[in-house]
Short mmCIF file of C-alpha atoms in Angstrom, two decimals:
data_model
loop_
_atom_site.label_atom_id
_atom_site.label_comp_id
_atom_site.label_asym_id
_atom_site.label_seq_id
_atom_site.Cartn_x
_atom_site.Cartn_y
_atom_site.Cartn_z
CA MET A 1 -153.82 10.29 38.48
CA PRO A 2 -154.66 13.76 40.37
CA ALA A 3 -156.79 16.66 39.29
CA ARG A 4 -154.77 19.58 37.50
CA ARG A 5 -155.43 22.61 39.19
CA ARG A 6 -155.51 25.97 37.03
CA GLY A 7 -155.13 29.34 38.15
CA HIS A 8 -157.69 31.69 38.80
CA PRO A 9 -158.10 34.23 35.37
CA LEU A 10 -157.72 37.30 37.65
CA ALA A 11 -154.27 35.99 38.75
CA VAL A 12 -153.46 35.15 35.17
CA VAL A 13 -154.41 38.95 34.53
CA LEU A 14 -152.59 40.57 37.24
CA LEU A 15 -149.27 38.39 36.71
CA THR A 16 -149.38 38.92 33.10
CA ILE A 17 -149.18 42.65 34.24
CA ALA A 18 -147.19 42.41 36.73
CA ASN A 19 -144.37 41.06 34.46
CA GLY A 20 -145.26 43.73 31.68
CA LEU A 21 -146.04 41.11 29.64
CA ALA A 22 -148.50 42.77 26.65
CA TRP A 23 -149.75 45.50 29.61
CA TRP A 24 -151.30 47.75 26.89
CA MET A 25 -153.56 44.57 25.32
CA TRP A 26 -156.11 45.16 28.28
CA ALA A 27 -156.64 48.76 28.16
CA PRO A 28 -159.59 48.59 25.69
CA VAL A 29 -161.08 45.76 27.95
CA PHE A 30 -160.81 47.84 30.72
CA PHE A 31 -162.28 51.30 28.87
CA ALA A 32 -165.10 48.78 27.76
CA VAL A 33 -165.96 47.98 31.15
CA CYS A 34 -165.90 51.61 32.50
CA THR A 35 -167.72 52.67 29.72
CA ALA A 36 -170.54 50.13 30.08
CA GLY A 37 -170.52 50.58 33.85
CA CYS A 38 -171.36 54.35 33.46
CA GLY A 39 -174.17 54.08 30.42
CA LEU A 40 -175.82 51.95 33.02
CA VAL A 41 -177.30 55.31 35.61
CA ARG A 42 -179.91 54.52 37.87
CA VAL A 43 -182.15 56.94 40.04
CA SER A 44 -184.09 56.26 43.23
CA VAL A 45 -186.48 58.45 45.24
CA ASP A 46 -187.15 57.28 48.45
CA ALA A 47 -187.85 58.70 52.32
CA GLY A 48 -183.79 59.54 52.22
CA GLY A 49 -183.72 61.55 49.08
CA VAL A 50 -182.43 61.32 45.37
CA ARG A 51 -180.08 58.44 45.08
CA VAL A 52 -178.09 58.69 41.12
CA ALA A 53 -176.02 55.86 40.88
CA CYS A 54 -173.56 54.94 37.46
CA GLY A 55 -173.60 50.85 37.63
CA PRO A 56 -172.16 49.94 41.11
CA VAL A 57 -171.23 53.38 41.72
CA LEU A 58 -173.12 55.84 43.65
CA VAL A 59 -172.76 59.15 41.98
CA ARG A 60 -174.70 61.66 44.55
CA THR A 61 -177.36 61.39 47.08
CA VAL A 62 -179.33 64.50 47.76
CA ALA A 63 -181.41 64.23 50.96
CA LEU A 64 -185.19 65.48 50.98
CA GLU A 65 -184.60 68.63 53.33
CA LYS A 66 -182.06 69.80 51.13
CA ILE A 67 -183.93 69.81 48.38
CA ASP A 68 -186.70 73.05 47.62
CA LYS A 69 -189.11 71.52 45.33
CA ALA A 70 -188.90 69.06 42.44
CA GLU A 71 -190.31 69.37 38.73
CA ALA A 72 -189.66 67.60 35.04
CA GLY A 73 -188.85 69.37 32.07
CA TYR A 74 -187.09 69.01 29.01
CA VAL A 75 -183.38 69.38 28.98
CA ARG A 76 -181.24 70.09 25.72
CA LEU A 77 -177.76 69.10 25.68
CA MET A 78 -176.07 72.32 24.71
CA ASP A 79 -178.04 73.99 27.84
CA MET A 80 -176.15 70.98 30.27
CA GLY A 81 -172.89 71.47 28.66
CA GLY A 82 -173.10 68.24 26.93
CA LEU A 83 -173.04 64.72 27.87
CA GLY A 84 -172.28 63.24 31.08
CA TYR A 85 -171.91 64.81 34.31
CA ARG A 86 -171.52 68.67 34.38
CA ILE A 87 -170.64 70.91 37.22
CA MET A 88 -171.61 74.95 35.95
CA PRO A 89 -172.48 77.85 37.81
CA GLY A 90 -175.65 77.33 40.14
CA ARG A 91 -176.54 73.53 38.54
CA HIS A 92 -175.19 70.25 38.36
CA ALA A 93 -176.18 68.09 35.69
CA LEU A 94 -176.17 64.24 34.80
CA ALA A 95 -177.33 64.77 31.41
CA LEU A 96 -177.25 61.35 29.10
CA ARG A 97 -179.56 61.91 26.75
CA ARG A 98 -181.97 65.35 25.44
CA GLY A 99 -185.40 64.89 26.63
CA ASP A 100 -187.18 64.42 29.85
CA ALA A 101 -185.24 65.46 32.92
CA LEU A 102 -185.87 65.52 36.72
CA TRP A 103 -185.24 69.07 37.84
CA LEU A 104 -184.27 69.65 42.12
CA THR A 105 -184.13 72.81 43.07
CA LEU A 106 -182.05 72.95 45.97
CA THR A 107 -182.44 75.04 49.36
CA SER A 108 -179.16 76.54 48.72
CA GLY A 109 -180.24 77.75 45.30
CA ARG A 110 -178.57 75.71 42.92
CA GLU A 111 -180.26 72.80 40.48
CA PHE A 112 -179.50 69.34 40.02
CA VAL A 113 -180.71 68.19 37.11
CA ILE A 114 -180.92 64.04 35.69
CA THR A 115 -182.45 63.37 32.62
CA VAL A 116 -184.73 60.08 33.49
CA ASP A 117 -187.73 58.44 31.47
CA ASP A 118 -191.40 59.73 33.23
CA ALA A 119 -189.37 63.00 35.13
CA ALA A 120 -193.30 63.60 36.35
CA SER A 121 -193.73 60.62 38.07
CA ALA A 122 -190.16 61.04 39.98
CA ALA A 123 -190.63 65.05 40.48
CA SER A 124 -194.06 64.12 41.91
CA LEU A 125 -192.79 61.20 44.20
CA VAL A 126 -190.22 63.70 45.26
CA ASN A 127 -192.42 66.39 46.36
CA ARG A 128 -194.66 63.80 47.93
CA LEU A 129 -191.92 62.61 50.10
CA TRP A 130 -191.08 66.23 51.13
CA LYS A 131 -194.15 67.34 52.14
CA LYS A 132 -194.38 63.93 54.87
CA GLY A 133 -191.23 64.60 56.37
#
């Protein structure tokens, strides 16, 4: 007896959505995946600059030559405009909690603020790399 082939789960989901059968049932799954991905923020500092990613999506890269100085400081959410990625006059911020944050002053005069653990080490690394470049 030949082996029976089963369809790929993604194909089943796409066919269900395409046929209009209970597509709304997948909405909570979609939003749960998006929320989980945005909750995984990763900040990396290297010779290329400061990179901020939410899950697999690169949110922003700031080249070292565009950074005037880096400092560690404290963030209150109400000062940043709330949770999430915020755009304010003179400042962009990615604030997911109150507490330690990396404050980047850019050569344009704007600020970019990211809440991170051990912001002092991140600021020190940015300043050391910036002076070498």
